[in-house]
Each structure stands twice: as structure tokens, then as C-alpha cells.
mmCIF file of C-alpha atoms in Angstrom:
data_model
loop_
_atom_site.group_PDB
_atom_site.id
_atom_site.type_symbol
_atom_site.label_atom_id
_atom_site.label_comp_id
_atom_site.label_asym_id
_atom_site.label_seq_id
_atom_site.Cartn_x
_atom_site.Cartn_y
_atom_site.Cartn_z
ATOM 1 C CA MET A 28 100.168 31.802 97.446
ATOM 2 C CA ASN A 29 99.271 34.268 94.714
ATOM 3 C CA ARG A 30 101.543 33.037 92.000
ATOM 4 C CA ASP A 31 99.971 30.492 89.678
ATOM 5 C CA THR A 32 102.838 29.714 87.386
ATOM 6 C CA LEU A 33 105.886 27.465 88.125
ATOM 7 C CA ILE A 34 108.804 27.402 85.708
ATOM 8 C CA ILE A 35 110.723 24.110 86.007
ATOM 9 C CA ILE A 36 114.310 23.964 84.759
ATOM 10 C CA PRO A 37 115.886 20.565 84.766
ATOM 11 C CA ALA A 38 119.571 21.014 85.184
ATOM 12 C CA TYR A 39 122.583 18.688 85.146
ATOM 13 C CA ASN A 40 125.988 20.388 85.321
ATOM 14 C CA GLU A 41 124.752 23.707 83.806
ATOM 15 C CA GLU A 42 126.562 26.195 86.104
ATOM 16 C CA LYS A 43 127.788 28.215 83.068
ATOM 17 C CA SER A 44 124.392 28.932 81.557
ATOM 18 C CA ILE A 45 121.823 28.528 84.351
ATOM 19 C CA ALA A 46 122.150 32.004 85.915
ATOM 20 C CA GLN A 47 121.687 33.754 82.548
ATOM 21 C CA VAL A 48 118.611 31.618 81.794
ATOM 22 C CA ILE A 49 117.049 32.402 85.201
ATOM 23 C CA ARG A 50 117.688 36.138 84.790
ATOM 24 C CA SER A 51 116.197 36.111 81.327
ATOM 25 C CA ILE A 52 113.103 34.227 82.525
ATOM 26 C CA LEU A 53 112.629 36.767 85.391
ATOM 27 C CA ARG A 54 112.815 39.588 82.894
ATOM 28 C CA TYR A 55 110.041 38.243 80.750
ATOM 29 C CA THR A 56 107.854 36.609 83.408
ATOM 30 C CA PRO A 57 108.531 38.405 86.739
ATOM 31 C CA ASP A 58 105.407 36.979 88.321
ATOM 32 C CA ALA A 59 106.349 33.391 87.977
ATOM 33 C CA ASP A 60 108.239 31.155 90.434
ATOM 34 C CA ILE A 61 111.251 29.372 89.141
ATOM 35 C CA VAL A 62 112.435 25.988 90.351
ATOM 36 C CA VAL A 63 115.647 24.368 89.254
ATOM 37 C CA VAL A 64 115.677 20.540 89.478
ATOM 38 C CA ASN A 65 119.369 19.955 90.172
ATOM 39 C CA ASP A 66 119.701 16.298 88.964
ATOM 40 C CA GLY A 67 122.827 15.314 90.950
ATOM 41 C CA SER A 68 125.132 17.881 89.365
ATOM 42 C CA THR A 69 128.803 17.642 90.278
ATOM 43 C CA ASP A 70 129.460 21.352 89.653
ATOM 44 C CA ASN A 71 128.035 24.445 91.259
ATOM 45 C CA THR A 72 124.642 24.424 89.437
ATOM 46 C CA ALA A 73 122.689 24.490 92.736
ATOM 47 C CA GLN A 74 124.511 27.420 94.292
ATOM 48 C CA VAL A 75 124.532 29.470 91.089
ATOM 49 C CA ALA A 76 120.772 28.846 90.516
ATOM 50 C CA GLY A 77 119.933 29.665 94.115
ATOM 51 C CA GLN A 78 121.829 32.981 93.970
ATOM 52 C CA ALA A 79 120.137 33.852 90.675
ATOM 53 C CA GLY A 80 116.851 33.711 92.484
ATOM 54 C CA ALA A 81 115.482 30.205 91.819
ATOM 55 C CA ILE A 82 114.186 27.626 94.299
ATOM 56 C CA VAL A 83 116.447 24.598 93.989
ATOM 57 C CA LEU A 84 115.344 21.022 94.249
ATOM 58 C CA ASN A 85 118.461 18.994 94.978
ATOM 59 C CA LEU A 86 118.172 15.422 93.880
ATOM 60 C CA PRO A 87 120.731 13.363 95.861
ATOM 61 C CA PHE A 88 121.935 11.573 92.727
ATOM 62 C CA ASN A 89 121.358 11.642 88.972
ATOM 63 C CA VAL A 90 117.895 10.214 88.150
ATOM 64 C CA GLY A 91 117.638 11.295 84.537
ATOM 65 C CA ILE A 92 115.599 13.949 82.868
ATOM 66 C CA GLY A 93 112.259 12.093 83.273
ATOM 67 C CA GLY A 94 112.733 11.562 86.981
ATOM 68 C CA GLY A 95 113.957 15.080 87.386
ATOM 69 C CA MET A 96 110.959 16.681 85.555
ATOM 70 C CA GLN A 97 108.561 14.583 87.551
ATOM 71 C CA THR A 98 110.158 15.973 90.731
ATOM 72 C CA GLY A 99 109.326 19.414 89.463
ATOM 73 C CA TYR A 100 105.731 18.473 88.674
ATOM 74 C CA LEU A 101 105.463 16.872 92.097
ATOM 75 C CA TYR A 102 106.497 20.208 93.628
ATOM 76 C CA ALA A 103 104.079 22.062 91.399
ATOM 77 C CA HIS A 104 101.290 19.751 92.442
ATOM 78 C CA GLU A 105 102.007 19.972 96.173
ATOM 79 C CA LYS A 106 102.238 23.756 96.033
ATOM 80 C CA GLY A 107 99.068 24.021 93.948
ATOM 81 C CA TYR A 108 100.337 25.765 90.870
ATOM 82 C CA ARG A 109 97.949 26.025 87.974
ATOM 83 C CA TYR A 110 100.541 26.126 85.182
ATOM 84 C CA ALA A 111 103.936 24.571 84.862
ATOM 85 C CA VAL A 112 106.516 25.356 82.266
ATOM 86 C CA GLN A 113 109.419 23.204 81.227
ATOM 87 C CA ILE A 114 112.390 25.042 79.741
ATOM 88 C CA ASP A 115 115.983 23.859 79.156
ATOM 89 C CA ALA A 116 118.886 25.143 81.330
ATOM 90 C CA ASP A 117 121.373 25.383 78.407
ATOM 91 C CA GLY A 118 119.822 28.666 76.991
ATOM 92 C CA GLN A 119 118.505 27.084 73.752
ATOM 93 C CA HIS A 120 114.939 28.133 74.516
ATOM 94 C CA ASP A 121 114.216 31.833 74.354
ATOM 95 C CA PRO A 122 112.307 33.072 77.457
ATOM 96 C CA ALA A 123 110.930 35.956 75.253
ATOM 97 C CA ASP A 124 108.438 33.333 73.926
ATOM 98 C CA LEU A 125 107.253 32.474 77.442
ATOM 99 C CA PRO A 126 104.473 35.057 77.905
ATOM 100 C CA ARG A 127 102.981 34.055 74.535
ATOM 101 C CA LEU A 128 103.094 30.311 75.392
ATOM 102 C CA LEU A 129 101.528 30.891 78.769
ATOM 103 C CA GLN A 130 98.801 32.997 77.180
ATOM 104 C CA HIS A 131 97.878 30.020 74.945
ATOM 105 C CA ALA A 132 97.602 27.911 78.092
ATOM 106 C CA LYS A 133 95.613 30.467 80.061
ATOM 107 C CA ASN A 134 93.138 30.839 77.150
ATOM 108 C CA GLY A 135 92.527 27.166 77.641
ATOM 109 C CA GLU A 136 93.489 26.385 74.027
ATOM 110 C CA ALA A 137 95.038 23.058 75.122
ATOM 111 C CA ASP A 138 96.265 21.077 78.122
ATOM 112 C CA MET A 139 99.883 21.260 76.809
ATOM 113 C CA ILE A 140 101.353 24.008 74.780
ATOM 114 C CA LEU A 141 104.434 22.841 72.943
ATOM 115 C CA GLY A 142 107.098 25.262 71.766
ATOM 116 C CA SER A 143 108.182 24.085 68.330
ATOM 117 C CA ARG A 144 111.319 24.806 66.302
ATOM 118 C CA TYR A 145 109.985 23.607 63.003
ATOM 119 C CA ILE A 146 106.695 25.427 62.418
ATOM 120 C CA ALA A 147 108.306 28.716 61.457
ATOM 121 C CA LYS A 148 111.821 29.253 60.321
ATOM 122 C CA THR A 149 114.167 29.854 63.134
ATOM 123 C CA SER A 150 117.927 30.344 63.443
ATOM 124 C CA TYR A 151 118.272 26.764 64.655
ATOM 125 C CA LYS A 152 120.225 24.315 62.555
ATOM 126 C CA SER A 153 120.064 20.642 63.294
ATOM 127 C CA SER A 154 122.236 17.787 62.076
ATOM 128 C CA ALA A 155 121.070 15.289 59.389
ATOM 129 C CA MET A 156 121.007 12.365 61.922
ATOM 130 C CA ARG A 157 118.850 14.449 64.183
ATOM 131 C CA ARG A 158 116.448 15.310 61.406
ATOM 132 C CA VAL A 159 115.942 11.655 60.511
ATOM 133 C CA GLY A 160 115.055 10.906 64.122
ATOM 134 C CA MET A 161 112.665 13.902 64.237
ATOM 135 C CA ILE A 162 110.815 12.847 61.115
ATOM 136 C CA PHE A 163 110.571 9.264 62.334
ATOM 137 C CA PHE A 164 109.155 10.247 65.713
ATOM 138 C CA SER A 165 106.791 12.777 64.087
ATOM 139 C CA LYS A 166 105.397 10.117 61.780
ATOM 140 C CA LEU A 167 105.177 7.572 64.578
ATOM 141 C CA VAL A 168 103.322 10.006 66.834
ATOM 142 C CA PHE A 169 100.928 10.877 64.070
ATOM 143 C CA LEU A 170 100.300 7.114 63.502
ATOM 144 C CA LEU A 171 99.604 6.498 67.174
ATOM 145 C CA THR A 172 97.694 9.617 68.170
ATOM 146 C CA GLY A 173 96.317 11.024 64.926
ATOM 147 C CA GLN A 174 97.786 14.414 65.713
ATOM 148 C CA GLU A 175 100.566 15.911 63.610
ATOM 149 C CA VAL A 176 103.363 17.104 65.965
ATOM 150 C CA LYS A 177 106.383 18.536 64.154
ATOM 151 C CA ASP A 178 108.815 18.987 66.995
ATOM 152 C CA THR A 179 108.202 15.916 69.199
ATOM 153 C CA THR A 180 111.430 16.237 71.201
ATOM 154 C CA SER A 181 111.044 19.865 72.188
ATOM 155 C CA GLY A 182 111.685 20.365 75.893
ATOM 156 C CA TYR A 183 109.885 23.786 75.835
ATOM 157 C CA ARG A 184 106.344 23.218 77.056
ATOM 158 C CA VAL A 185 103.564 24.592 79.243
ATOM 159 C CA VAL A 186 101.057 22.385 80.964
ATOM 160 C CA ASN A 187 97.883 23.179 82.925
ATOM 161 C CA LYS A 188 96.674 21.786 86.264
ATOM 162 C CA ASN A 189 95.190 18.634 84.703
ATOM 163 C CA LEU A 190 98.548 17.541 83.328
ATOM 164 C CA ILE A 191 100.486 18.719 86.513
ATOM 165 C CA ASP A 192 98.321 16.329 88.485
ATOM 166 C CA LEU A 193 98.744 13.485 85.926
ATOM 167 C CA PHE A 194 102.485 13.968 85.604
ATOM 168 C CA SER A 195 103.061 14.147 89.355
ATOM 169 C CA ARG A 196 101.538 10.687 89.516
ATOM 170 C CA SER A 197 102.976 9.072 86.372
ATOM 171 C CA TYR A 198 105.747 10.295 84.131
ATOM 172 C CA PRO A 199 108.088 8.385 81.763
ATOM 173 C CA THR A 200 111.708 7.996 82.698
ATOM 174 C CA ASP A 201 114.931 8.276 80.644
ATOM 175 C CA TYR A 202 114.014 10.230 77.450
ATOM 176 C CA PRO A 203 110.444 11.302 78.179
ATOM 177 C CA GLU A 204 109.734 14.129 75.670
ATOM 178 C CA VAL A 205 108.173 12.050 72.851
ATOM 179 C CA GLU A 206 106.587 9.522 75.150
ATOM 180 C CA VAL A 207 104.868 12.211 77.090
ATOM 181 C CA ILE A 208 103.022 13.414 73.997
ATOM 182 C CA VAL A 209 101.529 9.954 73.284
ATOM 183 C CA PHE A 210 100.877 9.430 77.057
ATOM 184 C CA LEU A 211 98.819 12.567 77.404
ATOM 185 C CA LYS A 212 96.954 12.041 74.121
ATOM 186 C CA ARG A 213 96.093 8.508 75.225
ATOM 187 C CA HIS A 214 94.576 9.955 78.478
ATOM 188 C CA GLY A 215 92.406 12.197 76.344
ATOM 189 C CA TYR A 216 94.175 15.517 76.908
ATOM 190 C CA SER A 217 94.941 17.994 74.171
ATOM 191 C CA LEU A 218 98.137 19.442 72.739
ATOM 192 C CA LEU A 219 98.846 22.576 70.758
ATOM 193 C CA GLU A 220 102.110 23.191 69.009
ATOM 194 C CA VAL A 221 103.201 26.847 68.545
ATOM 195 C CA PRO A 222 106.335 28.199 66.899
ATOM 196 C CA THR A 223 109.184 29.367 69.167
ATOM 197 C CA GLU A 224 112.701 30.614 68.641
ATOM 198 C CA MET A 225 115.543 28.186 69.230
ATOM 199 C CA HIS A 226 119.216 29.134 69.838
ATOM 200 C CA GLN A 227 122.332 27.102 69.592
ATOM 201 C CA ARG A 228 123.407 25.957 72.974
ATOM 202 C CA GLN A 229 125.454 28.499 75.035
ATOM 203 C CA ALA A 230 127.626 26.132 77.014
ATOM 204 C CA GLY A 231 128.174 22.368 77.587
ATOM 205 C CA VAL A 232 127.913 19.676 74.982
ATOM 206 C CA SER A 233 125.012 17.544 73.867
ATOM 207 C CA SER A 234 125.141 14.034 75.268
ATOM 208 C CA ILE A 235 123.935 12.497 71.965
ATOM 209 C CA THR A 236 126.259 10.154 70.172
ATOM 210 C CA PRO A 237 125.481 8.043 67.045
ATOM 211 C CA PHE A 238 125.194 4.859 69.074
ATOM 212 C CA LYS A 239 123.083 6.616 71.678
ATOM 213 C CA SER A 240 120.748 7.953 68.951
ATOM 214 C CA VAL A 241 120.015 4.537 67.634
ATOM 215 C CA TYR A 242 119.392 3.197 71.113
ATOM 216 C CA TYR A 243 117.284 6.254 71.839
ATOM 217 C CA ILE A 244 115.164 5.783 68.724
ATOM 218 C CA VAL A 245 114.525 2.069 69.356
ATOM 219 C CA LYS A 246 113.836 2.502 72.999
ATOM 220 C CA VAL A 247 111.449 5.449 72.571
ATOM 221 C CA ALA A 248 109.629 3.726 69.639
ATOM 222 C CA LEU A 249 109.118 0.666 71.909
ATOM 223 C CA ALA A 250 107.933 2.884 74.758
ATOM 224 C CA LEU A 251 105.481 4.695 72.446
ATOM 225 C CA ILE A 252 103.911 1.480 71.241
ATOM 226 C CA MET A 253 103.668 0.213 74.793
ATOM 227 C CA ASN A 254 101.880 3.423 75.759
ATOM 228 C CA VAL A 255 99.231 2.797 73.101
ATOM 229 C CA LEU A 256 98.788 -0.885 74.205
ATOM 230 C CA ARG A 257 98.690 0.148 77.910
ATOM 231 C CA HIS A 258 96.210 2.996 77.548
ATOM 232 C CA ARG A 259 93.843 1.628 74.957
ATOM 233 C CA LYS A 260 91.224 1.280 77.637
ATOM 234 C CA ALA A 261 91.865 4.772 78.994
ATOM 235 C CA ARG A 262 91.042 6.212 75.599
ATOM 236 C CA GLU A 263 87.990 4.077 74.966
ATOM 237 C CA LEU A 264 86.516 5.360 78.240
ATOM 238 C CA SER A 265 87.176 9.052 77.536
ATOM 239 C CA MET B 2 129.514 -44.070 92.751
ATOM 240 C CA THR B 3 131.563 -40.981 93.707
ATOM 241 C CA VAL B 4 129.497 -38.551 91.596
ATOM 242 C CA TYR B 5 126.320 -39.743 93.380
ATOM 243 C CA LEU B 6 127.929 -39.235 96.717
ATOM 244 C CA PHE B 7 129.160 -35.861 95.679
ATOM 245 C CA SER B 8 125.707 -34.850 94.504
ATOM 246 C CA LEU B 9 124.112 -36.001 97.721
ATOM 247 C CA LEU B 10 126.609 -34.057 99.797
ATOM 248 C CA PHE B 11 126.204 -30.994 97.602
ATOM 249 C CA SER B 12 122.384 -31.035 97.925
ATOM 250 C CA VAL B 13 122.525 -31.386 101.696
ATOM 251 C CA GLY B 14 125.188 -28.653 101.903
ATOM 252 C CA PHE B 15 123.039 -26.399 99.624
ATOM 253 C CA ILE B 16 119.981 -26.775 101.873
ATOM 254 C CA VAL B 17 122.070 -26.087 104.990
ATOM 255 C CA VAL B 18 123.538 -22.914 103.427
ATOM 256 C CA VAL B 19 120.053 -21.652 102.446
ATOM 257 C CA LEU B 20 118.690 -22.292 105.912
ATOM 258 C CA ASP B 21 121.752 -20.571 107.449
ATOM 259 C CA LEU B 22 121.242 -17.479 105.156
ATOM 260 C CA VAL B 23 117.661 -17.206 106.367
ATOM 261 C CA ARG B 24 118.739 -17.566 110.008
ATOM 262 C CA ARG B 25 121.206 -14.722 109.584
ATOM 263 C CA GLN B 26 118.510 -12.658 107.728
ATOM 264 C CA ARG B 27 120.569 -12.426 104.579
ATOM 265 C CA LEU B 28 117.844 -14.067 102.520
ATOM 266 C CA LYS B 29 114.140 -13.348 102.767
ATOM 267 C CA GLU B 30 111.845 -16.213 103.663
ATOM 268 C CA GLN B 31 109.885 -15.480 100.513
ATOM 269 C CA TYR B 32 112.865 -16.397 98.275
ATOM 270 C CA SER B 33 114.211 -19.109 100.616
ATOM 271 C CA LEU B 34 111.159 -21.285 100.017
ATOM 272 C CA LEU B 35 112.120 -21.365 96.256
ATOM 273 C CA TRP B 36 115.702 -22.236 97.062
ATOM 274 C CA LEU B 37 114.739 -24.957 99.547
ATOM 275 C CA LEU B 38 112.515 -26.561 96.952
ATOM 276 C CA VAL B 39 115.459 -26.452 94.482
ATOM 277 C CA GLY B 40 117.645 -28.094 97.171
ATOM 278 C CA ILE B 41 115.079 -30.774 97.862
ATOM 279 C CA GLY B 42 114.723 -31.364 94.133
ATOM 280 C CA LEU B 43 118.508 -31.777 93.798
ATOM 281 C CA LEU B 44 118.504 -34.208 96.722
ATOM 282 C CA VAL B 45 115.739 -36.261 95.156
ATOM 283 C CA VAL B 46 117.451 -36.427 91.757
ATOM 284 C CA SER B 47 120.847 -37.282 93.165
ATOM 285 C CA SER B 48 119.611 -39.905 95.599
ATOM 286 C CA ASN B 49 117.436 -41.710 93.109
ATOM 287 C CA THR B 50 118.299 -41.895 89.382
ATOM 288 C CA VAL B 51 114.915 -43.581 88.658
ATOM 289 C CA VAL B 52 113.143 -40.198 88.738
ATOM 290 C CA LEU B 53 115.499 -38.680 86.259
ATOM 291 C CA GLU B 54 115.358 -41.633 83.886
ATOM 292 C CA TRP B 55 111.573 -41.735 84.017
ATOM 293 C CA THR B 56 111.379 -38.026 83.221
ATOM 294 C CA ALA B 57 113.812 -38.523 80.320
ATOM 295 C CA ARG B 58 111.659 -41.325 78.915
ATOM 296 C CA MET B 59 108.533 -39.183 79.207
ATOM 297 C CA LEU B 60 110.132 -36.262 77.375
ATOM 298 C CA ASP B 61 111.736 -38.628 74.830
ATOM 299 C CA ILE B 62 115.176 -37.566 75.812
ATOM 300 C CA LYS B 63 117.844 -40.182 74.919
ATOM 301 C CA TYR B 64 120.519 -39.033 77.340
ATOM 302 C CA ALA B 65 118.946 -38.864 80.802
ATOM 303 C CA PRO B 66 121.326 -36.284 82.366
ATOM 304 C CA ALA B 67 120.368 -33.851 79.628
ATOM 305 C CA VAL B 68 117.047 -33.474 81.505
ATOM 306 C CA LEU B 69 118.983 -31.873 84.338
ATOM 307 C CA PHE B 70 120.513 -29.268 81.991
ATOM 308 C CA LEU B 71 117.166 -28.537 80.324
ATOM 309 C CA LEU B 72 115.353 -28.084 83.582
ATOM 310 C CA GLY B 73 118.279 -26.077 85.049
ATOM 311 C CA LEU B 74 118.392 -23.742 82.086
ATOM 312 C CA ILE B 75 114.608 -23.170 82.085
ATOM 313 C CA PHE B 76 114.718 -22.519 85.823
ATOM 314 C CA CYS B 77 117.564 -19.979 85.425
ATOM 315 C CA PHE B 78 115.776 -18.025 82.711
ATOM 316 C CA ALA B 79 112.526 -17.877 84.719
ATOM 317 C CA LEU B 80 114.338 -16.759 87.845
ATOM 318 C CA ILE B 81 116.394 -14.056 86.069
ATOM 319 C CA LEU B 82 113.212 -12.693 84.416
ATOM 320 C CA HIS B 83 111.561 -12.659 87.761
ATOM 321 C CA LEU B 84 114.509 -10.837 89.312
ATOM 322 C CA THR B 85 114.599 -8.125 86.606
ATOM 323 C CA VAL B 86 110.847 -7.552 87.282
ATOM 324 C CA VAL B 87 111.680 -7.179 90.968
ATOM 325 C CA ILE B 88 114.548 -4.788 90.181
ATOM 326 C CA SER B 89 112.234 -2.691 87.994
ATOM 327 C CA ARG B 90 109.778 -2.360 90.778
ATOM 328 C CA LEU B 91 112.497 -1.501 93.212
ATOM 329 C CA SER B 92 113.991 1.212 90.976
ATOM 330 C CA ASP B 93 110.501 2.743 90.480
ATOM 331 C CA ARG B 94 110.101 2.891 94.295
ATOM 332 C CA VAL B 95 113.583 4.325 94.833
ATOM 333 C CA LEU B 96 112.912 7.041 92.272
ATOM 334 C CA ARG B 97 109.597 7.927 93.944
ATOM 335 C CA LEU B 98 111.219 8.072 97.343
ATOM 336 C CA THR B 99 114.037 10.210 95.978
ATOM 337 C CA GLN B 100 111.519 12.652 94.511
ATOM 338 C CA GLU B 101 109.385 12.938 97.530
ATOM 339 C CA LEU B 102 112.403 13.381 99.794
ATOM 340 C CA THR B 103 113.837 16.100 97.402
ATOM 341 C CA VAL B 104 110.543 18.070 97.454
ATOM 342 C CA LEU B 105 110.316 17.757 101.245
ATOM 343 C CA LYS B 106 113.884 18.958 101.698
ATOM 344 C CA ALA B 107 113.253 21.951 99.457
ATOM 345 C CA GLU B 108 110.089 22.879 101.342
ATOM 346 C CA GLN B 109 112.072 22.871 104.587
ATOM 347 C CA GLU B 110 115.064 24.782 103.230
ATOM 348 C CA ASN B 111 113.416 27.400 101.101
ATOM 349 C CA GLN B 112 110.907 28.993 103.494
ATOM 350 C CA PRO B 113 112.376 28.598 107.040
ATOM 351 C CA GLN B 114 111.041 31.963 108.319
ATOM 352 C CA SER B 115 107.552 31.937 106.816
ATOM 353 C CA THR B 116 106.894 28.376 107.833
ATOM 354 C CA ILE B 117 108.004 29.071 111.412
ATOM 355 C CA GLN B 118 105.691 32.054 111.568
ATOM 356 C CA GLN B 119 102.874 29.966 110.070
ATOM 357 C CA THR B 120 103.291 27.094 112.505
ATOM 358 C CA THR B 121 103.493 29.447 115.487
ATOM 359 C CA THR B 122 100.263 31.278 114.422
ATOM 360 C CA GLN B 123 98.611 27.929 113.722
ATOM 361 C CA GLN B 124 99.646 26.639 117.124
ATOM 362 C CA SER B 125 98.125 29.590 118.955
ATOM 363 C CA THR B 126 94.818 29.351 117.114
ATOM 364 C CA ILE B 127 94.371 25.551 117.095
ATOM 365 C CA HIS B 128 96.042 25.023 120.431
ATOM 366 C CA PRO B 129 93.001 24.184 122.621
ATOM 367 C CA GLU B 130 91.722 21.663 120.130
ATOM 368 C CA THR B 131 94.989 19.871 119.628
ATOM 369 C CA ALA B 132 95.546 19.823 123.380
ATOM 370 C CA ALA B 133 92.147 18.202 123.802
ATOM 371 C CA HIS B 134 93.023 15.641 121.148
ATOM 372 C CA ALA B 135 96.297 14.851 122.810
ATOM 373 C CA ASN B 136 94.678 14.456 126.229
ATOM 374 C CA GLY B 137 91.913 12.280 124.761
ATOM 375 C CA GLU B 138 94.463 10.021 123.100
ATOM 376 C CA ARG B 139 96.530 9.802 126.243
ATOM 377 C CA THR B 140 93.620 8.896 128.512
ATOM 378 C CA ALA B 141 92.426 6.429 125.946
ATOM 379 C CA GLY B 142 95.856 4.915 125.860
ATOM 380 C CA ILE B 143 95.954 4.526 129.604
#
């Protein structure tokens, strides 16, 4: 296998936007393989993605974003890819940023390159509730890891082989984005946040409701603190 | 007297049901031991009130049957906690199995032609060795 980069797109009922996302990725990074993790979709996500030129991993039922992403990392690990990219299926992340993100990773600047909405001004507008959550997580992550990360919930990220191996073995479930940051820092890996463009979603609706946001914040905060307690030893050793 | 008789019959019935569940492989032996102990405990308590009254005195509980409620409640909490731990482990394993199955399925479906070519070429090159292995195992088996 010559190709060293795998682009992982977690998708749940994204038949309307997935083909466009895949075509766009192929335009900017024609030398990467694309895998769509179809997380038990009830629409035609799998067929549409397959026709657009992606490898499709069909989970038999919905396992959540964390379980789905880990399936992608497991595939990357077994196939020996050196870089894995996570990008959303709803078209909010701009594949034009991909070559630049990958270049940071290939230069060895960090184990994870995180595409961030908040470093530079972008066209993305977020709700007040979401901003409160963002700032809370940002502060908490800084407290726990000592690194300032502005866009902790960004699902636009590149990881190298070290992290592919780690993630294929162990990856948080449910809402993993923030937890992964603390998890990898606790294991002594590095993270670099770079500015990326962020669009409004093309199709579908966000699954976040006010009640869910509160549950999300409490649950993730608990998970982050547990990560620190669990991996205190891992950090002391490294 | 009737409540004592009822308790006795209930305890015996409970033990019989547990044993029958194990016999029909509906309950794992691992858990049946726990339930048998509970059944025996119930039997002891219902056949002899002295045990209960003694325990109540030791714990300074004025109303002896309250000991039953207390112990029953503690037991339920402990058991439910244990069961959620077991469920957590099970769901971890189910997730892992699902993921590995999904990756395996994709590997099969996505490169049928190239893998067939690979395996045929591999077979032709490795054939003598594998044949020797197979023979060796077979003779060893006999």
C-alpha cells in the first residue's frame, strides 16, 4: 500500500451531504483514502458514500460517535496508515484546509493537529449556549493539561501513527472530542491547534438540545476529571 | 404462626426455583451460588427467630424485623451496583466485537479481486511449506 493517509468520516444519516464532502476531499487530497464509518444509518448514507468513492465501514447498529471513530482508527491501524484525519460528514469542515493540516502533521509538529474555529475569525457563528460550553471546556482542559485549547469540541483533526495505535486500543465513547484531548495529553502526546474555516451545516439538524447540553457538560467534565485520576501514573512515567 | 409457615415455604420454594434455573441453564452457576446463599439465609431467619432477635440486639435495633429490611436493602444496593459494573463490561465487549466485525466485513467486501489474486499467488509460493505443515500436524494427530 502506497497511500499513507486515511480520512475517516463518521456518518449517521448524512445521505444529503456526504457525497459532496467526499468529492470535495478528493479534489484537495487526491492521494488519500477515504473511509466512511456508517454508524447504523437508516437512510442511504452507505450507498451514496460508496458511489462517491469511499470505502464504507458499516456498523450493524448505532454505536455513537466515539465507537464509530474508534472503528475508523482500528481500520487505519490494521491497514498500517501513518496519518488519520477526522472530518465531519455534514460539510461544516472545509476540505481546502486539509493539505495544510496534514503538512503540520507530516512536519512532525505534533501528534495531533486540531482544526480550530476560534483562533482566526471565520464565518462560523455559534449560539450563546454553545459559547458558554466552549469556554467552560477550554478552561477545564487548560486546568487539567496546562495547554490552552480554544476549540476543544472541534471534530476536524489529524493524528499520526502514535495516536492511531493508541486510539485503536482505547478511545472514549459517547461525546469523545474533549475527552480525547485530555486523554492524549495524559499519555504524553502533543497537540497543536491551527485555524480552519468552518461553515454552517449543509443539511440535517444538530442533535443538541438545552437539556442534552447540560447533560453533555456534566458528563464530559466528569469524564475529563476521571481521565486525570486514571492516567496520573502514565504521566509521571513519561 | 401462619407467617412463619409462609416464610418457610417461600424460602424452600425460592431455593428450588434457583436450582431449577441452573438446571435449565437459565442462570449461571457463578450467580446461583449467591442466590442459594440468600435462600439459605431466608430459611434460617424464617425457621428460627432467635437469630434475627440476636442480630437486632447487637445492632441496637428496637424492632427486630427492621433488621430484615435493612439487610435486604443493603443487599439490593450492592447487587444492583455489581450488575451495572457487569453491564458496563459487557457493553465494552459488545462494542469491541462490533468494531472488529465491521472492519473484517469491510476488508472482505472492498477488495474481493485483489485479495483473491493475493491469496492465489501466496498459495502457489508457500504451498510446499503449508503442505508439509498440514502433513506434520495430521501425522502427529494420528
